[in-house]
Tab-separated table of C-alpha atoms in Angstrom:
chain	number	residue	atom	x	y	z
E	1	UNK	CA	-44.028	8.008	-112.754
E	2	UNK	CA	-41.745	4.974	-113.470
E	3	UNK	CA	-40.411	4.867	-109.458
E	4	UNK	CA	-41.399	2.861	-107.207
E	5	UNK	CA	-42.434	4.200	-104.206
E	6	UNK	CA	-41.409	2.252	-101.122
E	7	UNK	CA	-44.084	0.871	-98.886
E	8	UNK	CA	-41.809	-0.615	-96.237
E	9	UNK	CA	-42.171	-0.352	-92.478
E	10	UNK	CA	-40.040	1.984	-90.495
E	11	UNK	CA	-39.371	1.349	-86.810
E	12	UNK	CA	-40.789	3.293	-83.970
E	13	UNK	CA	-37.083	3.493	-83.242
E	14	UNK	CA	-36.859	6.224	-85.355
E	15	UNK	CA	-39.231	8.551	-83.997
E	16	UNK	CA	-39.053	7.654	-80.223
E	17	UNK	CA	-36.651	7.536	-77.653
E	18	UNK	CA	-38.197	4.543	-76.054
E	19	UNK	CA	-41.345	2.770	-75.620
E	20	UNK	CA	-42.513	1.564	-71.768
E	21	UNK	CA	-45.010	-0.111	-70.334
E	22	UNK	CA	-46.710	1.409	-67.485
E	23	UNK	CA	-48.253	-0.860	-65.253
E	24	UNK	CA	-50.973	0.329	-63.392
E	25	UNK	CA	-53.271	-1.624	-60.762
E	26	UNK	CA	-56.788	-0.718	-59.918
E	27	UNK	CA	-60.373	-2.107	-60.025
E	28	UNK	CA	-60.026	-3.354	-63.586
E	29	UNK	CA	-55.956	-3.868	-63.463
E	30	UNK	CA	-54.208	-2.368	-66.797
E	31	UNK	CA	-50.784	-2.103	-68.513
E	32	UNK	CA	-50.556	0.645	-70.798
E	33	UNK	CA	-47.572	1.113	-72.770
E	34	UNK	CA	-46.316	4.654	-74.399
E	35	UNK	CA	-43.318	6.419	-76.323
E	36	UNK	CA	-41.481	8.979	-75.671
E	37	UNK	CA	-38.735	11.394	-76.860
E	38	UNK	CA	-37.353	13.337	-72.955
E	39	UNK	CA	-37.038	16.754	-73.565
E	40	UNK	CA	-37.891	19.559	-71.179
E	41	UNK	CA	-41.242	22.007	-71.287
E	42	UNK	CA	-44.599	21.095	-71.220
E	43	UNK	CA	-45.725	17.653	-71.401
E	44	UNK	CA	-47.823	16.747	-74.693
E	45	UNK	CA	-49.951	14.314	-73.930
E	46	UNK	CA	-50.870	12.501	-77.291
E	47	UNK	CA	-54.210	10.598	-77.754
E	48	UNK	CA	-54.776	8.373	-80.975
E	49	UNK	CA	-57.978	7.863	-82.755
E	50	UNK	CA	-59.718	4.901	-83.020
E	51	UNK	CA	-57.771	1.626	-84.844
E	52	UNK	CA	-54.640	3.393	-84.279
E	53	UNK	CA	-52.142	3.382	-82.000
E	54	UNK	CA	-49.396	5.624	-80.589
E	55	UNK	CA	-47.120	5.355	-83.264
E	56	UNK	CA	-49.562	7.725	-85.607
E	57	UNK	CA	-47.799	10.465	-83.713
E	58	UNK	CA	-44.406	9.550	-84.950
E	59	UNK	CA	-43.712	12.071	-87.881
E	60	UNK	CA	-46.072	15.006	-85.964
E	61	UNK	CA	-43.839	14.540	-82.489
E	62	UNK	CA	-40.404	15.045	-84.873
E	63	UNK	CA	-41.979	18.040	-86.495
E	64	UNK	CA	-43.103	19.860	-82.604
E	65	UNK	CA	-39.972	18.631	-81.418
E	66	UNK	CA	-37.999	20.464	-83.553
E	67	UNK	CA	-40.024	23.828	-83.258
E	68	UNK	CA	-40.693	23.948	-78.990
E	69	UNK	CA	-39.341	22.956	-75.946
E	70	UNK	CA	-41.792	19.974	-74.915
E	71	UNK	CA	-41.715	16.811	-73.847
E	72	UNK	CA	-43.856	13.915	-75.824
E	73	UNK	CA	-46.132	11.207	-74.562
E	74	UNK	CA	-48.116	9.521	-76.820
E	75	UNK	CA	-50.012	6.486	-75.597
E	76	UNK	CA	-51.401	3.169	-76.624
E	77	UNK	CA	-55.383	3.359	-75.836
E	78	UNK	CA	-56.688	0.224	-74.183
E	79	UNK	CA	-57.469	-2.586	-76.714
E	80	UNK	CA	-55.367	-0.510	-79.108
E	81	UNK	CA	-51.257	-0.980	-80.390
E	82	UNK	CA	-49.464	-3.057	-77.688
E	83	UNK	CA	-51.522	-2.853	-74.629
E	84	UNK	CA	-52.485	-5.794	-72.724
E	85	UNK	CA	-55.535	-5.029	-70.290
E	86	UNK	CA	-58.175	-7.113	-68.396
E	87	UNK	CA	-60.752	-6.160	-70.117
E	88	UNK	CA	-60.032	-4.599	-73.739
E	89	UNK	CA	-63.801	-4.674	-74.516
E	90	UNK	CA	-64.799	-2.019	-72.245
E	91	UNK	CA	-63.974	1.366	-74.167
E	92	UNK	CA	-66.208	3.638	-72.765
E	93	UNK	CA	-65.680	7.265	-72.482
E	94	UNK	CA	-65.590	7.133	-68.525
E	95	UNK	CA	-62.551	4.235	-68.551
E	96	UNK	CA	-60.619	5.346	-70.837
E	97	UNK	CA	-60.278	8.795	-69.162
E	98	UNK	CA	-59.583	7.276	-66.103
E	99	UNK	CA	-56.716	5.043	-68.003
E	100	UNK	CA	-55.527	8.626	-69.246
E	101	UNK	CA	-55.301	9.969	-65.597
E	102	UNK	CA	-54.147	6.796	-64.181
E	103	UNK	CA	-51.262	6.795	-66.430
E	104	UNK	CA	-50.321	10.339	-65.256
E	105	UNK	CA	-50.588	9.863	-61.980
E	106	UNK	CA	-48.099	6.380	-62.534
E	107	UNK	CA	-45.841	8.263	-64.691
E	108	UNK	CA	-45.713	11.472	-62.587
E	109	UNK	CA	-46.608	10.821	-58.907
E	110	UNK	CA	-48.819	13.499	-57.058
E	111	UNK	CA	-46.298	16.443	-58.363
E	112	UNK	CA	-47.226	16.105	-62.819
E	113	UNK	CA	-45.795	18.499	-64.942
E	114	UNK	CA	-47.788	21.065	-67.212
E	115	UNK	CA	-49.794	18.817	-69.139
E	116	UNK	CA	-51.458	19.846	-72.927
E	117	UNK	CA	-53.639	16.905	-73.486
E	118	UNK	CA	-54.116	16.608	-77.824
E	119	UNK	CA	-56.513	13.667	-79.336
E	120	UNK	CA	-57.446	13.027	-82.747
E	121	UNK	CA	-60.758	12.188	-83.499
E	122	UNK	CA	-61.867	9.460	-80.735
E	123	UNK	CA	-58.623	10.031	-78.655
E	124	UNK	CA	-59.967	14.032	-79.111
E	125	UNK	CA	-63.486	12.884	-77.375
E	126	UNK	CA	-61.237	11.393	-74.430
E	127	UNK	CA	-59.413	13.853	-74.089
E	128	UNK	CA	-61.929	16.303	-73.284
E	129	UNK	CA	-63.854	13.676	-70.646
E	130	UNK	CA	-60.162	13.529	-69.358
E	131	UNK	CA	-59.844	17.210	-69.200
E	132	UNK	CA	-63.813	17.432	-67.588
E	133	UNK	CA	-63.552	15.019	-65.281
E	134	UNK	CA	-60.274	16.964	-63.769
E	135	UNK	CA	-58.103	13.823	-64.411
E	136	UNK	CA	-55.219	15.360	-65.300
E	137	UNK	CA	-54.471	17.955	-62.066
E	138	UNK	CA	-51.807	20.453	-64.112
E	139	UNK	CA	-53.679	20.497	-67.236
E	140	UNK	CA	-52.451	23.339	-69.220
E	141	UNK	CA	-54.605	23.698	-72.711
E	142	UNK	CA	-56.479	20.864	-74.775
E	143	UNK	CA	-56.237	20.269	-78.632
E	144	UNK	CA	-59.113	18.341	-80.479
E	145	UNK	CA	-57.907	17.407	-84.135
E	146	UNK	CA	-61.599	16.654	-86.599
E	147	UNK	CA	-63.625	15.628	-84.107
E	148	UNK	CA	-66.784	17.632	-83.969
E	149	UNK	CA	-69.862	16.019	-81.718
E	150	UNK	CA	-72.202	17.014	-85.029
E	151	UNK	CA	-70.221	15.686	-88.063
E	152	UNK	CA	-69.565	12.173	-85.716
E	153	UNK	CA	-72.704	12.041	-84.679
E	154	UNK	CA	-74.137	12.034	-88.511
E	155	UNK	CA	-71.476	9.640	-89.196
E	156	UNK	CA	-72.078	7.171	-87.002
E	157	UNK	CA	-74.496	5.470	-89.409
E	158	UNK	CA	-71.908	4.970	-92.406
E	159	UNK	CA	-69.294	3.855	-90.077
E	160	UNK	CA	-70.416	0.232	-90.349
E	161	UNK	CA	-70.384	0.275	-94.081
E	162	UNK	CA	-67.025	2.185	-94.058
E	163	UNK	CA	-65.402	-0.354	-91.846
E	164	UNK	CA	-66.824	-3.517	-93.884
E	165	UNK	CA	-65.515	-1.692	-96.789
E	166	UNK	CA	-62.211	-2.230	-95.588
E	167	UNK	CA	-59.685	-5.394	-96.278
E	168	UNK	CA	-59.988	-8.082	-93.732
E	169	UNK	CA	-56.448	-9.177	-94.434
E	170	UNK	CA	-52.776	-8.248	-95.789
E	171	UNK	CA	-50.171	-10.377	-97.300
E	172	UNK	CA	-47.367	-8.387	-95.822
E	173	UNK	CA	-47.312	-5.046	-93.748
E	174	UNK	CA	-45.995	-3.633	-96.761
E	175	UNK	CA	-49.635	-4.464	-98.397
E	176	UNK	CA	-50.966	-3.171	-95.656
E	177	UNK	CA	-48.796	0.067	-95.697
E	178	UNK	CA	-49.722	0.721	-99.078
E	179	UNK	CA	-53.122	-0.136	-99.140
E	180	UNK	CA	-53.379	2.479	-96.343
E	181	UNK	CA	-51.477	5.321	-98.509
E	182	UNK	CA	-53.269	3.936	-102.056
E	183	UNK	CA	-57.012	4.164	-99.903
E	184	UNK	CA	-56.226	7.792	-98.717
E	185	UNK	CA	-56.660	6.420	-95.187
E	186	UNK	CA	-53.255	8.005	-94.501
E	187	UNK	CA	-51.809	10.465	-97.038
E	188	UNK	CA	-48.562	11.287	-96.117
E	189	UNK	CA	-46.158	8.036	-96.911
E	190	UNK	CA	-43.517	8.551	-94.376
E	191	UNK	CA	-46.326	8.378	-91.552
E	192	UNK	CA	-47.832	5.379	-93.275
E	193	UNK	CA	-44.948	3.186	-92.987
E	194	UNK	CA	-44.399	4.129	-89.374
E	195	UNK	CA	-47.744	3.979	-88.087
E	196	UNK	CA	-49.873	1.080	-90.094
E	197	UNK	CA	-47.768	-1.160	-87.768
E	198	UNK	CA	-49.596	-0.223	-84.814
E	199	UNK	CA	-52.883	-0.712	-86.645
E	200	UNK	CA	-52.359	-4.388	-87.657
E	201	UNK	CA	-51.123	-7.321	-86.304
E	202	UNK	CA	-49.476	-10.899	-87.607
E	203	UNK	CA	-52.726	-13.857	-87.531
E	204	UNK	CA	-50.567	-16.339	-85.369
E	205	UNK	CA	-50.904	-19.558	-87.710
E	206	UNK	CA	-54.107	-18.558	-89.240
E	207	UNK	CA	-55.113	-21.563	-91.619
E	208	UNK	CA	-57.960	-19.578	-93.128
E	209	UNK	CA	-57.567	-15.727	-94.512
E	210	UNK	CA	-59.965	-14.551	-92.252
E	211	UNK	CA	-57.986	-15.142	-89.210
E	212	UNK	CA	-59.914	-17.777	-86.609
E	213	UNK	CA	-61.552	-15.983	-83.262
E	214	UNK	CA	-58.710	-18.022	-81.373
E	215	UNK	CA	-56.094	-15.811	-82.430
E	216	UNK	CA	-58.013	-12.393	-82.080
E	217	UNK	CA	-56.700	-11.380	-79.059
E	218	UNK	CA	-52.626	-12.661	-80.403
E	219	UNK	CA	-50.456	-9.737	-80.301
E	220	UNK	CA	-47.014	-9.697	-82.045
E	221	UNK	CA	-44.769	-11.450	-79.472
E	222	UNK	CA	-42.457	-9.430	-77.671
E	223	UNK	CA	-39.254	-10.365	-74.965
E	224	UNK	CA	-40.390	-9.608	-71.547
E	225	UNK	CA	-37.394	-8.153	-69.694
E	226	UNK	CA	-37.072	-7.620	-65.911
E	227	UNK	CA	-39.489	-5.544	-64.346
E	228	UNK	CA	-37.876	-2.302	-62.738
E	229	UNK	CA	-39.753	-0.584	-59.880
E	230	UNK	CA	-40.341	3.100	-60.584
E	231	UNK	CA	-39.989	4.634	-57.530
E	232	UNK	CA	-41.787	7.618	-57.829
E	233	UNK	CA	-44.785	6.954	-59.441
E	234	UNK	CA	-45.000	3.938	-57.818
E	235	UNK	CA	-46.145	1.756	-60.306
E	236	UNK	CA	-43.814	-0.438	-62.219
E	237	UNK	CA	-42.342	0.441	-65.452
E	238	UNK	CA	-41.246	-2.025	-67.806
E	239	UNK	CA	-37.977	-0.746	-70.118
E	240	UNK	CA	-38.629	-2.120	-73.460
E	241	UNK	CA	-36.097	-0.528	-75.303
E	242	UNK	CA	-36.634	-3.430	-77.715
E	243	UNK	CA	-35.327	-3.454	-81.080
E	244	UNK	CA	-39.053	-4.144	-83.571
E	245	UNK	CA	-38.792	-7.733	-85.388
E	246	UNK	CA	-40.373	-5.833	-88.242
E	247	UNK	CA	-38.887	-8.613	-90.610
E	248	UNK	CA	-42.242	-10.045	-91.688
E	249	UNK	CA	-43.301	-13.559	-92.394
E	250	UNK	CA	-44.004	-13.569	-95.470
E	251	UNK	CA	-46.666	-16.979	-95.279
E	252	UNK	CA	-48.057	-14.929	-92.296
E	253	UNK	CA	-51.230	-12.846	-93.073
E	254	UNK	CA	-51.900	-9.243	-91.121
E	255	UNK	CA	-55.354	-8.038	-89.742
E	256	UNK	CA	-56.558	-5.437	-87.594
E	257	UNK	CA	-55.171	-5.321	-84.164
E	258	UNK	CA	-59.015	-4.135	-83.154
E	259	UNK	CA	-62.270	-4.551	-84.538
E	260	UNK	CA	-63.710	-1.619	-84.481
E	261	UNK	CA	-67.094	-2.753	-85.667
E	262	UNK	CA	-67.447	-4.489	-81.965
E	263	UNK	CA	-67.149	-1.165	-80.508
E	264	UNK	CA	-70.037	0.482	-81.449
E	265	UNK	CA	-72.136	0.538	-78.130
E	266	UNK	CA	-69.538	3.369	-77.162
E	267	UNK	CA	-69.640	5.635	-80.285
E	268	UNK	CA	-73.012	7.437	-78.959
E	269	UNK	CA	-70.664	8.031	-75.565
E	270	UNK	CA	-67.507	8.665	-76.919
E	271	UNK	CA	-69.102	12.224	-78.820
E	272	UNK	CA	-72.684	12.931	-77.391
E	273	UNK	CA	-72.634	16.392	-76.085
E	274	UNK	CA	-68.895	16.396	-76.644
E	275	UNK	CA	-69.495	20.478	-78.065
E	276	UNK	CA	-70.372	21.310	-74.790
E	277	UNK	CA	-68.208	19.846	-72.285
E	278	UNK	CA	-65.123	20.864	-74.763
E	279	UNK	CA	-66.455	24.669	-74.095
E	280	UNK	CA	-66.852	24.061	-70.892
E	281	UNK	CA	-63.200	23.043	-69.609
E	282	UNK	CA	-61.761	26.064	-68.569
E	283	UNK	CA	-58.447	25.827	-70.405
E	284	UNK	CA	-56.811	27.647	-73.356
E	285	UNK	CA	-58.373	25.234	-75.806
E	286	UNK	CA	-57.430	24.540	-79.564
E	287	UNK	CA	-59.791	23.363	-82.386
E	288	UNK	CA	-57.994	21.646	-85.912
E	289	UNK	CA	-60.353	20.689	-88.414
E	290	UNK	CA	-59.798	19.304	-92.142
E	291	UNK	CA	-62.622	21.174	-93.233
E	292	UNK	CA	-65.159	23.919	-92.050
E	293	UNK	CA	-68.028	21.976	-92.830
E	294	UNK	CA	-67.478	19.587	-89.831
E	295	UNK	CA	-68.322	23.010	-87.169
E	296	UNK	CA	-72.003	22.746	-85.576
E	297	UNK	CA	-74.087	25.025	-83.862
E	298	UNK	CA	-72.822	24.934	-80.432
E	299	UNK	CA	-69.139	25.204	-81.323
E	300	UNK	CA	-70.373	27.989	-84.428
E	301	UNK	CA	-71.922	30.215	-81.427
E	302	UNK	CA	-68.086	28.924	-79.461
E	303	UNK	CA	-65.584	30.266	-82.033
E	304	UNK	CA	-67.807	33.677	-82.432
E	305	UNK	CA	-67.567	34.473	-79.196
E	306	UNK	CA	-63.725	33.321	-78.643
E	307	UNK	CA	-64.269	30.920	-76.420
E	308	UNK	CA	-61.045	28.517	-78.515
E	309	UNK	CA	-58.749	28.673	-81.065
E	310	UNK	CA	-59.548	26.847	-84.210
E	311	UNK	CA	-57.472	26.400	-87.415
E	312	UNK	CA	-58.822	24.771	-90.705
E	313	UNK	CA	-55.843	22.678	-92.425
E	314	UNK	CA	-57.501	22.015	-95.889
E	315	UNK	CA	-55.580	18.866	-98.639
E	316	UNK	CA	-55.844	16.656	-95.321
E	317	UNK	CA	-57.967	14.091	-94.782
E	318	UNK	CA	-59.459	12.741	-91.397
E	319	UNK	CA	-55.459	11.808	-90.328
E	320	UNK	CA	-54.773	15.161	-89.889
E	321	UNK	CA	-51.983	15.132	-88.096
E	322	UNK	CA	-50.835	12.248	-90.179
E	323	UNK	CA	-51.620	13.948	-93.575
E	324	UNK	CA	-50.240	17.326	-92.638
E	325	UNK	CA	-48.004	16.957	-89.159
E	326	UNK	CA	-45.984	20.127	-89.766
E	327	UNK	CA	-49.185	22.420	-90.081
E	328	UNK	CA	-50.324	20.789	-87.314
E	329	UNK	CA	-46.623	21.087	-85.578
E	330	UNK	CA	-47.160	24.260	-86.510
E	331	UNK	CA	-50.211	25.307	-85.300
E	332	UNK	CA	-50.048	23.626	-81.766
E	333	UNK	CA	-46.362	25.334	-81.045
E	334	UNK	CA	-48.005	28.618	-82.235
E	335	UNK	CA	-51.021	28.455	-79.889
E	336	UNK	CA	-48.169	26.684	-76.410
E	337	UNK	CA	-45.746	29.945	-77.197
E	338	UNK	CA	-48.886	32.530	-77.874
E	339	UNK	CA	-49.822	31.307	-74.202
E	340	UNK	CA	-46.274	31.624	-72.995
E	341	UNK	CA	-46.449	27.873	-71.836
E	342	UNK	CA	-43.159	27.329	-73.764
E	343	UNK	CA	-40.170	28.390	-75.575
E	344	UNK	CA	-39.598	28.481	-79.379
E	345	UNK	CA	-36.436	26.639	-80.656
E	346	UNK	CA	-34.334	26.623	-84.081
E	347	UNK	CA	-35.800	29.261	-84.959
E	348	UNK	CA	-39.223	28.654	-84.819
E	349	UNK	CA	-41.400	31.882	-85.744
């Protein structure tokens, strides 16, 4: 009581070694861009849930970091953070995957390291399409954080009324920051302040509060700098090893980069049957849940007969690995050494 508590933005810069664009070219055309600390080990590929961007792996990838020896990508979905695609509408289960494995193969070439591909909530359904569709060639284990086909399935119908219950507009990111902390959306400050940037975005001279349709698809403006080829993947990457212009307008308002509401046609694809094609990949597999309410039937009859790991992290909300990244840190180097994928470090028990 009587401190203030500060609600202002932190840069990726902080968390990350750098952040790329990869640029890759196919029917629909995309450029996806990711951060990453280089370390050596596995690769953990990190998938966000819906709204959110990369950066809501900031404070989780310091706390694994510091445990294992792994190396940490953690991409921008399309339509999400700072990606610019074609066609941002289309987030179907079946094209995102196919971003997740295009990415791969542009980052990696036909020769990918061990891959552990982790998603929270949405970004855990697309994972496990990823994983079933045999996008990812050296896939070494899967993680799902909350996402249960049963509990999203029920949900589906508030999810409307949740997101109308939301703000349309900040004053500041710092308004934004703490209205994300102050809500519960996020409950861990430090991870707030990092990753609420990647959820909203400055309304380019909006005259009105609710930002005009025009400037919908604005994204921060960033320098473009030369385009280097990548030689093995092939694709091209572009360095931005920019430093963020987090200063804010003040006389600028923030919304949502996405509206989520739009997306709705997908929800019904993103988790229908998602229980049974998570048991089915044949991979070590790893189940985090905020509560043990959210397990249904299928993945019930699953855990009895050890067909994955799970781990219930109670005091976190649906941000799980926002709310608690160590226990999640935690539990994810636990399950990579217990399958002698990787090496502890510092110490790490």
């Amino acid at each position: 009581p009587g401190r203030k508590r500060d609600f202002s933005p932190v840069l990726w810069s902080q968390y990350f070694e750098s952040m790329e664009d990869v640029v890759v070219e196919n029917d629909t055309g995309k450029d996806i861009s990711f951060l990453f600390p280089v370390e050596f080990g596995p690769v953990l590929l990190l998938l966000h849930g819906g709204g959110h961007s990369a950066l809501s792996w900031a404070v989780f990838t310091s706390a694994i970091i510091s445990r294992i020896q792994c190396r940490i990508v953690a991409l921008d979905l399309r339509g999400h953070g700072e990606t610019k695609v074609r066609n941002p509408e289309d987030l179907s289960a079946e094209t995102m995957s196919k971003d997740v494995g295009s990415v791969v193969e542009a980052l990696y070439g036909d020769l990918p390291p061990p891959i552990m591909l982790i998603g929270h909530s949405m970004g855990g359904a697309i994972a496990v399409h990823t994983a079933v569709a045999n996008l990812v060639p050296s896939l070494l284990g899967l993680c799902m954080i909350d996402v249960v086909e049963g509990t999203a399935m029920d949900a589906l119908n508030s999810m409307q009324n949740f997101l109308r219950s939301r703000p349309k507009t900040f004053k500041s990111l710092e308004n934004a920051i703490e209205w994300s902390v102050k809500s519960g959306q996020i409950r861990n400050l430090e991870s707030a302040r990092v990753s609420m940037v990647g959820q909203v975005k400055q309304c380019e001279g909006a005259a009105s509060p609710e930002c005009p349709k025009a400037i919908v698809e604005g994204i921060i403006e960033e320098e473009e700098e030369e385009e280097e080829e990548d030689e093995e993947g092939g694709g091209s990457v572009n360095k931005r090893k920019k430093e963020d212009d987090t200063e804010t307008k003040k006389e600028h308002l923030y919304t949502w980069r996405i509206e989520l509401a739009k997306t709705e046609k997908y929800w019904d694809g993103w988790f229908r049957g998602l229980s049974n094609l998570f048991l089915s990949c044949p991979t070590p597999k790893l189940l985090l849940l905020a509560g043990v309410d959210r397990l249904d039937k299928d993945l019930t009859i699953g855990q009895m007969q050890g067909k994955f790991q799970m781990q219930v992290l109670p005091q976190c909300g649906h941000a799980v690995h926002e709310d608690a990244p160590d226990k999640v840190a935690e539990a994810v180097a636990t399950f990579l050494i217990r399958h002698r994928f990787t090496e502890p470090i510092g110490g790490f028990q």
